[in-house]
Short mmCIF file of C-alpha atoms in Angstrom, two decimals:
data_model
loop_
_atom_site.label_atom_id
_atom_site.label_comp_id
_atom_site.label_asym_id
_atom_site.label_seq_id
_atom_site.Cartn_x
_atom_site.Cartn_y
_atom_site.Cartn_z
CA MET A 1 9.10 -48.89 0.82
CA PRO A 2 5.60 -49.71 2.39
CA PHE A 3 2.31 -50.29 0.12
CA PRO A 4 -0.33 -47.37 -0.36
CA VAL A 5 -3.13 -48.26 2.62
CA VAL A 6 -6.69 -47.78 1.74
CA GLU A 7 -7.77 -46.05 5.00
CA GLY A 8 -11.28 -46.21 4.06
CA LEU A 9 -14.30 -46.38 1.82
CA SER A 10 -17.79 -44.66 2.08
CA THR A 11 -20.80 -45.36 0.04
CA ASP A 12 -23.73 -43.36 -1.07
CA PHE A 13 -26.94 -43.43 -3.46
CA GLU A 14 -29.39 -41.54 -4.74
CA SER A 15 -32.51 -43.46 -5.00
CA THR A 16 -34.54 -40.65 -6.88
CA ASN A 17 -33.92 -38.99 -9.84
CA VAL A 18 -31.76 -35.56 -8.69
CA THR A 19 -29.19 -33.17 -10.21
CA ALA A 20 -26.86 -32.72 -7.04
CA HIS A 21 -25.22 -36.48 -6.35
CA SER A 22 -24.03 -36.48 -2.70
CA PHE A 23 -21.14 -38.43 -1.67
CA THR A 24 -19.35 -38.86 1.84
CA TYR A 25 -15.73 -38.30 2.92
CA PRO A 26 -14.25 -41.35 4.97
CA SER A 27 -13.18 -40.37 8.34
CA GLY A 28 -9.98 -38.88 9.30
CA VAL A 29 -8.48 -37.75 5.76
CA ALA A 30 -4.89 -35.84 6.19
CA GLU A 31 -3.11 -33.67 4.23
CA ASP A 32 -1.47 -35.64 1.39
CA ASP A 33 -4.01 -38.43 1.31
CA LEU A 34 -5.18 -39.61 -2.36
CA ILE A 35 -9.30 -39.48 -2.82
CA VAL A 36 -10.39 -41.12 -5.29
CA LEU A 37 -14.07 -40.67 -6.40
CA LEU A 38 -16.36 -43.26 -8.26
CA LEU A 39 -19.88 -42.05 -9.58
CA SER A 40 -22.04 -44.38 -11.53
CA LEU A 41 -25.26 -42.70 -13.26
CA ASN A 42 -28.52 -44.53 -14.16
CA SER A 43 -28.48 -42.14 -17.24
CA ASN A 44 -26.39 -39.74 -19.14
CA GLY A 45 -26.52 -36.94 -16.33
CA GLY A 46 -25.63 -33.84 -18.39
CA THR A 47 -22.91 -31.88 -17.77
CA LEU A 48 -21.05 -33.16 -14.71
CA THR A 49 -19.39 -30.61 -12.26
CA TRP A 50 -16.73 -32.22 -9.67
CA PRO A 51 -15.95 -30.21 -6.87
CA THR A 52 -13.04 -27.72 -6.44
CA GLY A 53 -9.97 -30.10 -6.52
CA TYR A 54 -10.98 -32.66 -8.40
CA THR A 55 -8.96 -33.96 -11.59
CA VAL A 56 -11.47 -36.46 -13.96
CA LEU A 57 -9.62 -39.52 -14.84
CA ASP A 58 -12.39 -40.48 -17.23
CA ASP A 59 -15.96 -40.37 -17.61
CA GLN A 60 -17.84 -42.90 -19.90
CA ASN A 61 -21.10 -42.79 -21.44
CA SER A 62 -22.81 -46.01 -22.27
CA GLY A 63 -25.77 -44.72 -24.73
CA LEU A 64 -28.40 -43.07 -22.47
CA SER A 65 -28.62 -45.95 -20.16
CA ILE A 66 -25.18 -45.42 -17.88
CA ARG A 67 -22.56 -42.81 -17.14
CA VAL A 68 -19.69 -43.51 -14.97
CA GLY A 69 -17.02 -41.28 -14.04
CA ILE A 70 -13.72 -41.32 -11.77
CA ALA A 71 -11.82 -38.59 -10.48
CA TYR A 72 -8.92 -37.99 -7.57
CA ARG A 73 -7.90 -35.06 -5.30
CA TRP A 74 -4.89 -34.46 -3.29
CA ALA A 75 -6.46 -33.96 0.18
CA ASP A 76 -5.41 -30.87 2.14
CA GLY A 77 -6.63 -32.11 5.14
CA THR A 78 -10.17 -30.28 5.51
CA GLU A 79 -12.08 -32.78 3.42
CA THR A 80 -15.08 -33.84 5.88
CA GLY A 81 -18.53 -34.83 5.61
CA VAL A 82 -20.71 -34.51 2.40
CA ASP A 83 -20.26 -33.11 -0.62
CA THR A 84 -21.56 -33.04 -4.22
CA VAL A 85 -21.07 -33.49 -7.69
CA ALA A 86 -23.46 -31.72 -9.90
CA GLY A 87 -25.29 -32.99 -12.94
CA THR A 88 -27.77 -30.92 -15.43
CA LEU A 89 -30.06 -33.87 -16.12
CA ALA A 90 -31.69 -35.39 -13.01
CA THR A 91 -30.76 -39.29 -12.51
CA GLU A 92 -30.04 -41.97 -9.91
CA SER A 93 -26.77 -42.53 -8.75
CA ALA A 94 -24.16 -44.71 -6.49
CA SER A 95 -20.95 -43.57 -5.38
CA ILE A 96 -17.82 -44.83 -3.75
CA CYS A 97 -15.03 -42.26 -2.06
CA ALA A 98 -11.82 -44.08 -1.14
CA ARG A 99 -9.31 -42.33 1.37
CA ILE A 100 -5.63 -43.76 0.52
CA SER A 101 -2.45 -43.05 2.05
CA GLY A 102 1.00 -43.44 1.74
CA VAL A 103 1.06 -42.35 -1.78
CA ASP A 104 3.71 -40.80 -4.05
CA ARG A 105 2.47 -37.03 -4.49
CA ASN A 106 4.72 -36.93 -7.61
CA ILE A 107 2.90 -39.57 -9.31
CA ASN A 108 -0.80 -39.18 -10.01
CA PRO A 109 -2.78 -42.42 -10.02
CA GLN A 110 -2.62 -43.79 -13.35
CA ILE A 111 -5.60 -45.28 -15.28
CA SER A 112 -6.17 -47.97 -17.99
CA THR A 113 -8.38 -47.87 -20.83
CA ASN A 114 -11.95 -48.32 -20.09
CA VAL A 115 -13.85 -51.18 -20.64
CA ASN A 116 -17.63 -49.83 -21.87
CA VAL A 117 -20.32 -52.21 -22.55
CA GLY A 118 -23.36 -50.75 -23.82
CA SER A 119 -27.29 -51.68 -23.92
CA SER A 120 -26.73 -55.02 -25.02
CA GLY A 121 -25.91 -56.14 -21.39
CA VAL A 122 -23.55 -58.67 -19.98
CA LEU A 123 -23.15 -60.64 -16.68
CA SER A 124 -19.37 -59.82 -16.15
CA ILE A 125 -16.86 -57.25 -17.30
CA ASN A 126 -13.04 -57.62 -17.26
CA PRO A 127 -10.98 -54.72 -15.96
CA PRO A 128 -7.91 -54.18 -18.39
CA ASN A 129 -4.52 -55.21 -17.73
CA LEU A 130 -2.42 -52.08 -16.57
CA ALA A 131 1.74 -51.98 -16.76
CA ALA A 132 3.20 -49.41 -14.12
CA SER A 133 4.62 -46.21 -15.62
CA PRO A 134 7.64 -45.52 -14.91
CA ALA A 135 8.17 -49.41 -15.57
CA THR A 136 9.93 -49.90 -11.63
CA LEU A 137 9.20 -52.74 -9.72
CA LYS A 138 7.41 -51.23 -6.56
CA ASP A 139 5.04 -51.79 -3.98
CA TYR A 140 1.94 -50.62 -5.88
CA LEU A 141 -1.82 -50.68 -4.79
CA TRP A 142 -3.93 -51.68 -8.01
CA LEU A 143 -7.46 -50.58 -7.59
CA ALA A 144 -10.44 -51.83 -10.10
CA ALA A 145 -13.54 -49.58 -10.53
CA PHE A 146 -16.73 -50.63 -11.59
CA GLY A 147 -20.51 -49.06 -12.45
CA SER A 148 -23.60 -50.40 -13.92
CA ASP A 149 -26.78 -48.72 -14.58
CA SER A 150 -29.31 -50.78 -12.54
CA GLN A 151 -29.02 -52.38 -9.33
CA GLU A 152 -27.00 -55.55 -8.84
CA VAL A 153 -25.04 -57.79 -6.16
CA VAL A 154 -21.58 -57.54 -7.59
CA THR A 155 -18.73 -59.79 -7.06
CA GLY A 156 -15.32 -58.15 -6.80
CA PRO A 157 -12.52 -59.47 -8.87
CA SER A 158 -11.16 -63.15 -7.51
CA ASN A 159 -7.43 -62.18 -7.67
CA MET A 160 -8.11 -59.10 -5.68
CA THR A 161 -7.98 -59.60 -1.84
CA GLY A 162 -7.93 -55.74 -0.38
CA THR A 163 -10.61 -53.62 0.79
CA PHE A 164 -13.86 -54.24 -1.18
CA ALA A 165 -17.08 -52.12 -1.46
CA THR A 166 -20.07 -52.16 -3.52
CA VAL A 167 -23.53 -49.97 -3.20
CA ASN A 168 -26.67 -49.77 -4.99
CA GLY A 169 -30.11 -48.14 -4.51
CA LEU A 170 -33.20 -49.45 -3.19
CA ASP A 171 -34.74 -50.58 -6.37
CA SER A 172 -34.04 -52.40 -9.66
CA ALA A 173 -33.90 -48.99 -11.47
CA ASP A 174 -30.95 -47.53 -9.70
CA SER A 175 -27.23 -47.38 -10.25
CA THR A 176 -24.54 -49.52 -8.74
CA ALA A 177 -20.72 -49.17 -7.92
CA ALA A 178 -18.11 -51.51 -7.02
CA MET A 179 -14.07 -50.68 -6.13
CA ASP A 180 -11.89 -53.68 -5.01
CA THR A 181 -8.01 -53.30 -4.58
CA HIS A 182 -5.07 -55.45 -4.36
CA SER A 183 -1.45 -54.81 -3.02
CA VAL A 184 1.24 -56.56 -4.81
CA ARG A 185 4.96 -55.86 -6.07
CA ALA A 186 4.51 -56.26 -9.59
CA LEU A 187 5.18 -54.11 -12.88
CA SER A 188 1.98 -54.93 -13.87
CA PHE A 189 -1.66 -56.41 -12.98
CA ASP A 190 -4.51 -57.55 -14.61
CA PRO A 191 -7.50 -58.11 -12.50
CA THR A 192 -10.15 -60.95 -13.02
CA ALA A 193 -13.81 -60.12 -13.57
CA PHE A 194 -16.53 -58.16 -11.70
CA THR A 195 -19.65 -60.38 -11.87
CA TRP A 196 -23.28 -59.75 -11.35
CA LEU A 197 -26.65 -61.92 -11.98
CA SER A 198 -28.76 -60.00 -14.97
CA LEU A 199 -27.68 -58.30 -18.26
CA GLU A 200 -26.52 -54.80 -17.63
CA SER A 201 -24.40 -52.08 -19.01
CA ALA A 202 -21.19 -51.42 -17.36
CA VAL A 203 -17.93 -49.42 -17.16
CA CYS A 204 -14.81 -50.47 -15.42
CA TRP A 205 -11.08 -49.60 -15.28
CA THR A 206 -7.96 -50.52 -13.49
CA LEU A 207 -5.69 -48.21 -11.73
CA CYS A 208 -2.41 -48.35 -10.43
CA ILE A 209 -1.12 -46.17 -7.05
CA HIS A 210 2.48 -45.35 -6.34
CA PRO A 211 3.90 -45.82 -3.03
CA VAL A 212 5.84 -43.01 -1.43
CA PRO A 213 9.46 -43.70 -2.09
CA SER A 214 11.17 -45.13 0.86
CA ASN A 215 14.50 -42.82 -0.05
CA ILE A 216 14.15 -39.47 -1.32
CA PRO A 217 17.30 -37.94 -3.19
CA LEU A 218 18.73 -34.59 -1.28
CA SER A 219 17.76 -33.03 -4.85
CA LYS A 220 14.55 -33.64 -4.51
CA MET A 221 13.89 -32.58 -0.75
CA THR A 222 12.00 -29.54 -0.32
CA GLY A 223 11.14 -27.95 3.05
CA ASN A 224 13.59 -27.44 6.19
CA VAL A 225 15.50 -30.00 7.28
CA VAL A 226 15.97 -30.51 11.23
CA MET A 227 18.61 -32.25 12.86
CA THR A 228 18.97 -33.72 16.30
CA GLY A 229 21.09 -35.37 18.56
CA ASN A 230 24.86 -35.52 18.21
CA MET A 231 26.69 -35.85 15.13
CA ASN A 232 30.17 -37.82 15.01
CA TRP A 233 32.51 -37.08 12.09
CA VAL A 234 34.72 -39.67 10.53
CA LYS A 235 37.72 -38.98 8.72
#
């Protein structure tokens, strides 16, 4: 079975205090693509309302200095242009929206427990090890997601070799978000650390994305079957 493919990553930021946090869909979204949206806020943000169709995987506060959430939706092919996550308290933000194809729609993306470092600040943060469930050896896409409360130049985990994206605002008070990916046939994966240069609060996770199965049992097939060509019967 082929690995899921990161078809595109779009990045956005809000450099002033706002309650509507805009993000942009990558181009070419097709039906059954997986959309993963990471949002990093520079303060609590109040109550967040994600766009219709999104399921929140996790949403973490670290005191009043940071709020980071991650959510997904299965695309219907109409996702294009700009959408927003609404908050009730104005703050700056950074976001990354990923479009992933070749994903098994029968298994939602898995997410690890979060690593949440508060106001004391750190220079690195290590996404947790995550085991695939069910424990079946497949061509998985592993994703590490990160958010911090200030503008930082972030380096992704050194053992992840896929598509990497990071975004921050225009000044030191703005948020930072980063996302890295890695394709490997393994039952679990443990990313190394995200790193940066000054002490910051931060949150991170590891995600496991399941590939479309190469052989689908007849009992699980849906829709109409169309047969073409000649059929030869052998006794």
